[in-house]
Amino acid sequence: MTDPRRAVPRTDAVLADPRLVAAAARLGRADVKRVVAETLADVRAGTLVAGDPGDVADVVVRRLPTPPRRVINATGVVLHTNLGRAPLSAEALTAVGAAAGYTDVEFDLATGRRAPRGRGALAALAAAVPGAGGVLVANNGAAALALATTALAGGREVVVSRGEMVEIGDGFRLPDLVESTGVRLREVGTTNRVTVADYAAAVGPGTGAILKVHPSNFRIEGFTGSVAVRELAALTPPVIVDVGSGLLAPHPLLPDEPDVAGAVAAGAAVVTCSGDKLLGGPQAGLLFGTAEMIATLRRHPLYRAFRVDKLTLAALEATVRMPANPTWRALTADAHGLEQRCGRVARGVGGEVATHDGAVGGGSAPGTTLAGWAVSLPAALAPALRTGEPPVVGRILDDRLLLDLRCVDPDDDDVLVAAVAAARRAAG
Ligand SMILES: *Cc1c(COP(=O)(O)O)cnc(C)c1O
């Protein structure tokens, strides 16, 4: 038997592979060399069989850290949490690029003095919800909610309906978040029903706030009852409303989705939501409320830990000022146009056109389906498409791979056709 160590290539020979030379320029030579050394150790240990430098380099290329990659979302799910929720608009991207270096995020160029941080984003948000007396931006919806409950009810109670004690995904439960900030939750009502009398009976000297959460990712149907913000606002404690999805004003496409302006008008003291759901912007948590409440939140020590960076502020401002964005283009894509695009792509790839319902996703509008179309292909193509360049993620249903074009930029239709052709070749 030959000694396997005799077949182990030299480190320098592996590092000379053009793909690894390019990777070293991107990642630094030390990182690439470390992965080469680990891979060669596996060859020596016999857990990996690789004879020549090219074989080893193949493995190293797969093991190198990769930056986040652009993915074509052909799932039909507009706000796909695993695919980064809302895609940024071109305007937001440009704004991020401009703000990436030194920028006037906290500086007034006219006077040469310090200026309020992110004032442009705050002004755009204030203009979008004119009824709110103040606006604040935090890292995400969860941070916004944690800040609001701590600032208003730290060490005291928050009254909340049992039907709104929700898990928002990945084992993450809102009640746990609220309690982690030193707030005690006082649950009222039952899973399906709660009345204003339930809230009134629970409110007492130890109550810091009433919390109303939009149970955004499921629906309870049948014998149900909840209490409107307006009725809660008639009770004494301040009302915090977590609307979740970031719809700033009502929209006919999503009639069941609560909006920020409506909650503010109904008398909420603070309204919280996400920036990267229905707003179509960057990850952020928005807080709207009375001027006094927002001033209290801004002064809270925790706000400093939750504030956002200059890139988020830039993307947020551009998103709010320019409401046409990829999220809303996908949500409102016309079914006939989608059918025509699917027809063209199907002809290009040898697939069939099939009806397919898209979804809002991101825990928003669970009952809403977005009627549309998809290109239907053999499910066996899915892995090759996912690992191709650019990666394409579709939906597997009944042994077919469905490529829904709702969330695909029409400019990428040809890229998709080429990706399917490459996947067919890779899949043999
Ligand atoms: C999505 C959501 C959150 C969490 O927001 P993130 O921005 O993901 O932190 C909180 N509450 C509700 C109702 C939500 O839908």
PDB file of N, CA, C and O in Angstrom, residues 350-352 375-380 382 394-403:
ATOM      1  N   GLY A 350     -37.649  25.796 -21.887  1.00  0.00           N
ATOM      2  CA  GLY A 350     -38.336  24.526 -22.087  1.00  0.00           C
ATOM      3  C   GLY A 350     -39.151  24.107 -20.876  1.00  0.00           C
ATOM      4  O   GLY A 350     -39.151  22.937 -20.490  1.00  0.00           O
ATOM      5  N   GLY A 351     -39.815  25.054 -20.248  1.00  0.00           N
ATOM      6  CA  GLY A 351     -40.680  24.745 -19.108  1.00  0.00           C
ATOM      7  C   GLY A 351     -42.129  25.017 -19.449  1.00  0.00           C
ATOM      8  O   GLY A 351     -42.467  25.323 -20.596  1.00  0.00           O
ATOM      9  N   GLU A 352     -42.984  24.877 -18.454  1.00  0.00           N
ATOM     10  CA  GLU A 352     -44.412  25.158 -18.658  1.00  0.00           C
ATOM     11  C   GLU A 352     -44.827  26.326 -17.785  1.00  0.00           C
ATOM     12  O   GLU A 352     -44.190  26.617 -16.785  1.00  0.00           O
ATOM     13  N   VAL A 375     -43.067  29.610 -13.725  1.00  0.00           N
ATOM     14  CA  VAL A 375     -42.535  28.676 -14.715  1.00  0.00           C
ATOM     15  C   VAL A 375     -42.287  27.367 -13.998  1.00  0.00           C
ATOM     16  O   VAL A 375     -41.615  27.333 -12.970  1.00  0.00           O
ATOM     17  N   SER A 376     -42.866  26.282 -14.534  1.00  0.00           N
ATOM     18  CA  SER A 376     -42.777  24.987 -13.872  1.00  0.00           C
ATOM     19  C   SER A 376     -41.699  24.129 -14.538  1.00  0.00           C
ATOM     20  O   SER A 376     -41.682  23.968 -15.760  1.00  0.00           O
ATOM     21  N   LEU A 377     -40.784  23.593 -13.716  1.00  0.00           N
ATOM     22  CA  LEU A 377     -39.640  22.807 -14.205  1.00  0.00           C
ATOM     23  C   LEU A 377     -39.506  21.547 -13.344  1.00  0.00           C
ATOM     24  O   LEU A 377     -40.077  21.481 -12.258  1.00  0.00           O
ATOM     25  N   PRO A 378     -38.713  20.578 -13.776  1.00  0.00           N
ATOM     26  CA  PRO A 378     -38.481  19.402 -12.927  1.00  0.00           C
ATOM     27  C   PRO A 378     -37.813  19.814 -11.609  1.00  0.00           C
ATOM     28  O   PRO A 378     -36.880  20.627 -11.618  1.00  0.00           O
ATOM     29  N   ALA A 379     -38.288  19.247 -10.507  1.00  0.00           N
ATOM     30  CA  ALA A 379     -37.759  19.615  -9.183  1.00  0.00           C
ATOM     31  C   ALA A 379     -36.270  19.301  -9.065  1.00  0.00           C
ATOM     32  O   ALA A 379     -35.559  19.930  -8.280  1.00  0.00           O
ATOM     33  N   ALA A 380     -35.785  18.354  -9.860  1.00  0.00           N
ATOM     34  CA  ALA A 380     -34.378  17.950  -9.776  1.00  0.00           C
ATOM     35  C   ALA A 380     -33.419  19.098 -10.111  1.00  0.00           C
ATOM     36  O   ALA A 380     -32.235  19.044  -9.782  1.00  0.00           O
ATOM     37  N   ALA A 382     -33.555  22.059  -8.881  1.00  0.00           N
ATOM     38  CA  ALA A 382     -33.489  23.039  -7.784  1.00  0.00           C
ATOM     39  C   ALA A 382     -32.087  23.188  -7.181  1.00  0.00           C
ATOM     40  O   ALA A 382     -31.612  24.320  -7.019  1.00  0.00           O
ATOM     41  N   GLY A 394     -36.290  28.920  -5.951  1.00  0.00           N
ATOM     42  CA  GLY A 394     -37.689  28.805  -6.334  1.00  0.00           C
ATOM     43  C   GLY A 394     -38.472  28.092  -5.264  1.00  0.00           C
ATOM     44  O   GLY A 394     -38.066  28.054  -4.104  1.00  0.00           O
ATOM     45  N   ARG A 395     -39.595  27.516  -5.668  1.00  0.00           N
ATOM     46  CA  ARG A 395     -40.443  26.827  -4.698  1.00  0.00           C
ATOM     47  C   ARG A 395     -40.719  25.416  -5.206  1.00  0.00           C
ATOM     48  O   ARG A 395     -41.038  25.231  -6.382  1.00  0.00           O
ATOM     49  N   ILE A 396     -40.561  24.425  -4.333  1.00  0.00           N
ATOM     50  CA  ILE A 396     -40.850  23.045  -4.720  1.00  0.00           C
ATOM     51  C   ILE A 396     -42.274  22.724  -4.302  1.00  0.00           C
ATOM     52  O   ILE A 396     -42.641  22.922  -3.140  1.00  0.00           O
ATOM     53  N   LEU A 397     -43.053  22.258  -5.255  1.00  0.00           N
ATOM     54  CA  LEU A 397     -44.451  21.917  -4.964  1.00  0.00           C
ATOM     55  C   LEU A 397     -44.829  20.726  -5.832  1.00  0.00           C
ATOM     56  O   LEU A 397     -44.666  20.776  -7.060  1.00  0.00           O
ATOM     57  N   ASP A 398     -45.300  19.657  -5.203  1.00  0.00           N
ATOM     58  CA  ASP A 398     -45.725  18.456  -5.934  1.00  0.00           C
ATOM     59  C   ASP A 398     -44.669  18.005  -6.945  1.00  0.00           C
ATOM     60  O   ASP A 398     -44.967  17.774  -8.116  1.00  0.00           O
ATOM     61  N   ASP A 399     -43.430  17.893  -6.497  1.00  0.00           N
ATOM     62  CA  ASP A 399     -42.356  17.391  -7.358  1.00  0.00           C
ATOM     63  C   ASP A 399     -42.010  18.284  -8.541  1.00  0.00           C
ATOM     64  O   ASP A 399     -41.361  17.838  -9.492  1.00  0.00           O
ATOM     65  N   ARG A 400     -42.471  19.515  -8.519  1.00  0.00           N
ATOM     66  CA  ARG A 400     -42.090  20.472  -9.561  1.00  0.00           C
ATOM     67  C   ARG A 400     -41.323  21.620  -8.913  1.00  0.00           C
ATOM     68  O   ARG A 400     -41.546  21.935  -7.732  1.00  0.00           O
ATOM     69  N   LEU A 401     -40.442  22.226  -9.676  1.00  0.00           N
ATOM     70  CA  LEU A 401     -39.789  23.456  -9.229  1.00  0.00           C
ATOM     71  C   LEU A 401     -40.535  24.604  -9.893  1.00  0.00           C
ATOM     72  O   LEU A 401     -40.589  24.689 -11.124  1.00  0.00           O
ATOM     73  N   LEU A 402     -41.118  25.463  -9.069  1.00  0.00           N
ATOM     74  CA  LEU A 402     -41.854  26.598  -9.610  1.00  0.00           C
ATOM     75  C   LEU A 402     -41.015  27.860  -9.460  1.00  0.00           C
ATOM     76  O   LEU A 402     -40.531  28.173  -8.370  1.00  0.00           O
ATOM     77  N   LEU A 403     -40.823  28.558 -10.580  1.00  0.00           N
ATOM     78  CA  LEU A 403     -40.113  29.842 -10.549  1.00  0.00           C
ATOM     79  C   LEU A 403     -41.143  30.945 -10.751  1.00  0.00           C
ATOM     80  O   LEU A 403     -41.643  31.141 -11.859  1.00  0.00           O
TER      81      LEU A 403
END
